[in-house]
Tab-separated table of C-alpha atoms in Angstrom:
chain	number	residue	atom	x	y	z
A	183	MET	CA	-0.352	-0.058	-0.361
A	184	ASN	CA	2.866	2.322	0.794
A	185	LYS	CA	4.474	1.686	-2.757
A	186	ILE	CA	1.129	2.066	-4.482
A	187	LEU	CA	0.168	5.499	-2.426
A	188	PRO	CA	3.231	8.308	-4.163
A	189	VAL	CA	2.350	6.209	-7.223
A	190	LEU	CA	-1.495	7.428	-7.286
A	191	ILE	CA	-0.643	11.246	-6.008
A	192	LEU	CA	1.982	11.610	-8.761
A	193	LEU	CA	-0.623	10.309	-11.608
A	194	LEU	CA	-3.213	13.258	-10.121
A	195	LEU	CA	-0.326	15.956	-9.869
A	196	LEU	CA	0.403	15.561	-13.778
A	197	LEU	CA	-3.904	15.330	-14.523
A	198	SER	CA	-3.845	18.529	-12.956
A	199	HIS	CA	-0.923	20.573	-13.744
A	200	PRO	CA	-1.516	23.114	-16.407
A	201	SER	CA	0.598	21.253	-19.221
A	202	PHE	CA	-0.156	18.157	-19.225
A	203	ALA	CA	-1.618	16.622	-22.988
A	204	GLU	CA	-3.916	15.158	-23.774
A	205	THR	CA	-3.194	13.059	-27.265
A	206	LEU	CA	-6.796	12.897	-29.546
A	207	GLU	CA	-6.758	11.339	-32.496
A	208	GLY	CA	-9.970	11.048	-35.688
A	209	ARG	CA	-11.001	12.543	-39.275
A	210	VAL	CA	-11.813	16.596	-39.614
A	211	ILE	CA	-15.272	16.319	-40.797
A	212	ALA	CA	-16.461	20.148	-40.731
A	213	ILE	CA	-14.983	23.323	-40.950
A	214	THR	CA	-15.808	26.579	-38.944
A	215	ASP	CA	-13.243	28.815	-39.875
A	216	GLY	CA	-9.253	29.166	-40.278
A	217	ASP	CA	-8.761	27.770	-36.536
A	218	THR	CA	-11.681	25.771	-35.383
A	219	ILE	CA	-12.327	22.305	-37.004
A	220	THR	CA	-15.022	19.931	-35.725
A	221	VAL	CA	-13.443	16.054	-35.563
A	222	LEU	CA	-14.964	12.640	-35.694
A	223	SER	CA	-12.550	10.589	-32.819
A	224	THR	CA	-11.969	6.771	-33.259
A	225	ASP	CA	-14.714	6.354	-30.600
A	226	LYS	CA	-16.833	8.359	-33.349
A	227	GLN	CA	-17.139	11.280	-30.934
A	228	GLN	CA	-17.928	15.068	-32.502
A	229	VAL	CA	-15.107	16.512	-31.465
A	230	LYS	CA	-15.392	21.067	-31.586
A	231	VAL	CA	-10.907	21.911	-31.944
A	232	ARG	CA	-9.700	25.477	-31.617
A	233	LEU	CA	-5.939	25.795	-32.793
A	234	ASP	CA	-3.711	26.729	-30.337
A	235	SER	CA	-0.976	29.726	-30.326
A	236	ILE	CA	-3.417	31.681	-33.186
A	237	ASP	CA	-5.954	33.459	-34.352
A	238	SER	CA	-6.680	33.573	-38.175
A	239	PRO	CA	-9.303	36.326	-39.177
A	240	GLU	CA	-12.566	36.596	-38.967
A	241	LYS	CA	-14.919	35.479	-41.275
A	242	LYS	CA	-15.592	39.163	-42.130
A	243	GLN	CA	-12.509	40.021	-42.142
A	244	ALA	CA	-9.800	40.039	-45.897
A	245	PHE	CA	-8.485	36.728	-45.789
A	246	GLY	CA	-11.475	35.360	-43.445
A	247	THR	CA	-12.884	33.143	-46.592
A	248	ALA	CA	-9.071	32.160	-47.484
A	249	ALA	CA	-7.891	31.360	-44.773
A	250	LYS	CA	-11.018	28.730	-44.033
A	251	LYS	CA	-10.725	27.586	-47.913
A	252	ALA	CA	-6.530	26.996	-46.672
A	253	LEU	CA	-7.815	25.339	-42.906
A	254	SER	CA	-10.396	23.372	-45.549
A	255	ASP	CA	-7.414	21.920	-48.110
A	256	MET	CA	-4.500	21.019	-45.539
A	257	VAL	CA	-6.885	18.546	-42.899
A	258	PHE	CA	-10.633	18.101	-44.664
A	259	ASN	CA	-11.557	14.228	-44.867
A	260	LYS	CA	-7.629	13.856	-43.198
A	261	GLN	CA	-6.703	11.556	-40.281
A	262	VAL	CA	-5.522	13.825	-37.482
A	263	VAL	CA	-3.146	14.195	-34.482
A	264	ILE	CA	-4.133	16.312	-31.702
A	265	GLU	CA	-2.396	17.243	-28.846
A	266	SER	CA	-4.545	18.916	-25.828
A	267	SER	CA	-3.814	20.198	-22.792
A	268	LYS	CA	-7.442	22.288	-21.858
A	269	ILE	CA	-10.764	22.887	-22.381
A	270	ASP	CA	-11.939	26.898	-23.276
A	271	ARG	CA	-14.891	28.140	-22.488
A	272	TYR	CA	-17.155	27.526	-24.977
A	273	GLY	CA	-16.704	24.245	-24.176
A	274	ARG	CA	-14.083	23.224	-27.440
A	275	THR	CA	-10.555	21.498	-27.381
A	276	VAL	CA	-7.797	23.757	-27.688
A	277	GLY	CA	-4.670	22.201	-28.987
A	278	THR	CA	-2.033	21.360	-31.584
A	279	ILE	CA	-3.245	19.570	-34.883
A	280	TRP	CA	-1.329	17.273	-36.887
A	281	VAL	CA	-1.484	16.068	-40.429
A	282	ASP	CA	0.807	14.181	-42.545
A	283	GLY	CA	3.535	14.899	-40.608
A	284	LEU	CA	2.515	19.032	-40.697
A	285	LEU	CA	2.000	21.534	-37.898
A	286	VAL	CA	-1.201	22.621	-39.155
A	287	ASN	CA	-0.934	25.342	-36.326
A	288	LEU	CA	2.163	26.781	-37.322
A	289	GLU	CA	1.955	25.861	-41.068
A	290	MET	CA	-0.751	28.393	-40.929
A	291	VAL	CA	1.126	30.942	-39.798
A	292	LYS	CA	3.677	31.390	-42.048
A	293	THR	CA	1.344	30.793	-44.990
A	294	GLY	CA	0.282	34.392	-43.427
A	295	MET	CA	-3.682	32.870	-42.841
A	296	ALA	CA	-3.185	33.560	-38.979
A	297	TRP	CA	-1.797	35.909	-36.283
A	298	VAL	CA	0.156	34.382	-33.790
A	299	TYR	CA	-2.241	35.204	-30.774
A	300	ARG	CA	0.075	36.629	-28.303
A	301	LYS	CA	-2.448	35.996	-25.209
A	302	TYR	CA	-1.876	32.856	-25.430
A	303	ALA	CA	1.733	31.444	-27.394
A	304	THR	CA	4.471	30.821	-26.525
A	305	ASN	CA	6.265	28.852	-28.383
A	306	GLN	CA	9.238	31.496	-30.385
A	307	ALA	CA	8.939	29.419	-33.549
A	308	TYR	CA	5.192	30.987	-33.858
A	309	TYR	CA	6.740	34.865	-33.722
A	310	ASP	CA	9.747	34.253	-36.411
A	311	ALA	CA	7.173	32.615	-39.008
A	312	GLU	CA	5.468	35.711	-38.501
A	313	GLU	CA	8.158	37.481	-39.282
A	314	ILE	CA	9.016	36.328	-42.324
A	315	ALA	CA	5.856	36.109	-43.576
A	316	LYS	CA	5.537	39.746	-42.941
A	317	SER	CA	8.667	40.077	-44.357
A	318	ASP	CA	7.797	38.578	-47.272
A	319	LYS	CA	4.387	40.002	-47.455
A	320	VAL	CA	2.312	36.566	-47.973
A	321	GLY	CA	-0.992	36.019	-46.799
A	322	LEU	CA	-3.186	38.656	-45.155
A	323	TRP	CA	0.274	40.104	-44.706
A	324	SER	CA	0.408	41.250	-48.486
A	325	GLN	CA	-2.261	43.586	-47.638
A	326	PRO	CA	-1.858	46.873	-45.280
A	327	ASN	CA	-4.071	47.909	-42.613
A	328	GLN	CA	-4.694	44.653	-41.315
A	329	VAL	CA	-6.987	44.393	-37.802
A	330	PRO	CA	-5.791	41.931	-35.310
A	331	PRO	CA	-9.374	39.630	-35.484
A	332	TRP	CA	-8.775	40.101	-31.267
A	333	ASP	CA	-9.393	43.922	-32.578
A	334	PHE	CA	-11.734	43.051	-34.562
A	335	ARG	CA	-13.913	41.510	-32.366
A	336	HIS	CA	-13.957	44.322	-29.970
A	337	GLY	CA	-14.408	47.458	-32.045
A	338	GLY	CA	-10.672	48.062	-33.191
A	339	VAL	CA	-11.403	48.831	-36.157
A	340	LYS	CA	-12.272	51.901	-35.176
A	341	ASN	CA	-8.781	52.919	-34.211
A	342	ILE	CA	-7.649	52.306	-37.802
A	343	GLN	CA	-6.766	55.982	-39.113
A	344	PRO	CA	-6.444	55.987	-42.761
A	345	GLN	CA	-3.588	56.542	-44.694
A	346	ASN	CA	-4.399	59.441	-46.368
A	347	THR	CA	-7.037	61.402	-44.754
A	348	GLN	CA	-8.619	63.836	-47.404
A	349	GLN	CA	-9.342	61.337	-49.924
A	350	ILE	CA	-10.378	58.381	-47.922
A	351	GLY	CA	-12.449	59.245	-45.192
A	352	ALA	CA	-11.787	58.610	-41.818
A	353	ALA	CA	-15.543	57.180	-41.199
A	354	CYS	CA	-16.494	53.526	-42.057
A	355	GLN	CA	-20.185	54.554	-42.948
A	356	GLY	CA	-22.584	55.169	-46.340
A	357	LYS	CA	-20.895	53.778	-48.812
A	358	ARG	CA	-21.510	49.964	-49.597
A	359	TYR	CA	-20.624	49.395	-52.989
A	360	CYS	CA	-17.220	48.899	-55.129
A	361	THR	CA	-19.070	51.567	-57.246
A	362	GLN	CA	-18.360	53.820	-54.741
A	363	MET	CA	-15.073	53.802	-54.280
A	364	LEU	CA	-12.906	56.433	-55.892
A	365	SER	CA	-9.802	55.094	-55.900
A	366	CYS	CA	-8.262	51.880	-54.936
A	367	ASP	CA	-6.811	52.641	-51.198
A	368	GLU	CA	-10.455	54.071	-50.288
A	369	ALA	CA	-11.329	50.466	-51.376
A	370	LYS	CA	-8.503	48.688	-48.828
A	371	TYR	CA	-9.344	51.048	-46.449
A	372	TYR	CA	-13.257	50.007	-46.578
A	373	LEU	CA	-12.251	46.577	-46.451
A	374	ASN	CA	-9.329	46.432	-44.499
A	375	GLY	CA	-10.391	48.606	-41.618
A	376	CYS	CA	-14.334	48.488	-41.821
A	377	GLY	CA	-14.458	45.136	-42.418
A	378	LEU	CA	-16.546	45.539	-45.221
A	379	ASN	CA	-15.430	41.851	-46.310
A	380	SER	CA	-18.162	42.533	-49.862
A	381	LEU	CA	-15.353	44.678	-51.959
A	382	ASP	CA	-13.403	41.127	-52.181
A	383	LYS	CA	-16.121	38.494	-53.249
A	384	ASP	CA	-13.309	35.776	-54.529
A	385	GLY	CA	-11.726	36.272	-50.902
A	386	ASP	CA	-8.236	36.908	-52.250
A	387	GLY	CA	-7.684	40.008	-49.833
A	388	VAL	CA	-8.082	42.336	-52.918
A	389	PRO	CA	-11.130	44.197	-53.516
A	390	CYS	CA	-12.867	45.908	-56.475
A	391	GLU	CA	-10.595	44.434	-58.451
A	392	SER	CA	-11.039	46.668	-61.302
A	393	LEU	CA	-9.556	49.980	-59.444
A	394	CYS	CA	-7.067	47.032	-57.722
A	395	LYS	CA	-5.504	45.722	-60.883
């Protein structure tokens, strides 16, 4: 009995420690957006998974559609391995996803389809990958005035100032269509600063392509 007790105590400490990781395997059956998927586990349970350490553009932001497609191309209908350490307040499993040896979370950052989620990310590799993506202007970094999704969710777009105030105007009101835009810069401001995603119909991050050739 005396030999068993220390082992039990060790197991309880491991299970309660925040770094304790659980491994989940399954097939991806749905893509919610650029950082959330649903997996059908090997025991036939549907598990919603939030990708750890990254934050992709919201659906109404520029590159929101592109980020969702990029994630789908990598994992949809494929077998994945998920390393998880916690459940978030929405009941989602937060984890690192691997598919065919590829670290999906990091790949989303490398390809400019996600920001590093600075509130939670601790791995320096993510920050290094983001700096390279910025330098190479890939994905969302190909366009100016990108708004981090954590700011967008809290109305941070109101704090974004246009590059040319006289030409573009500071308000996100009054214009909704490409035919109303006076320039490519104005269209980019309404897309990136105001979240007017309807200006980017094909989801490539370029608004009003008749203006932004």
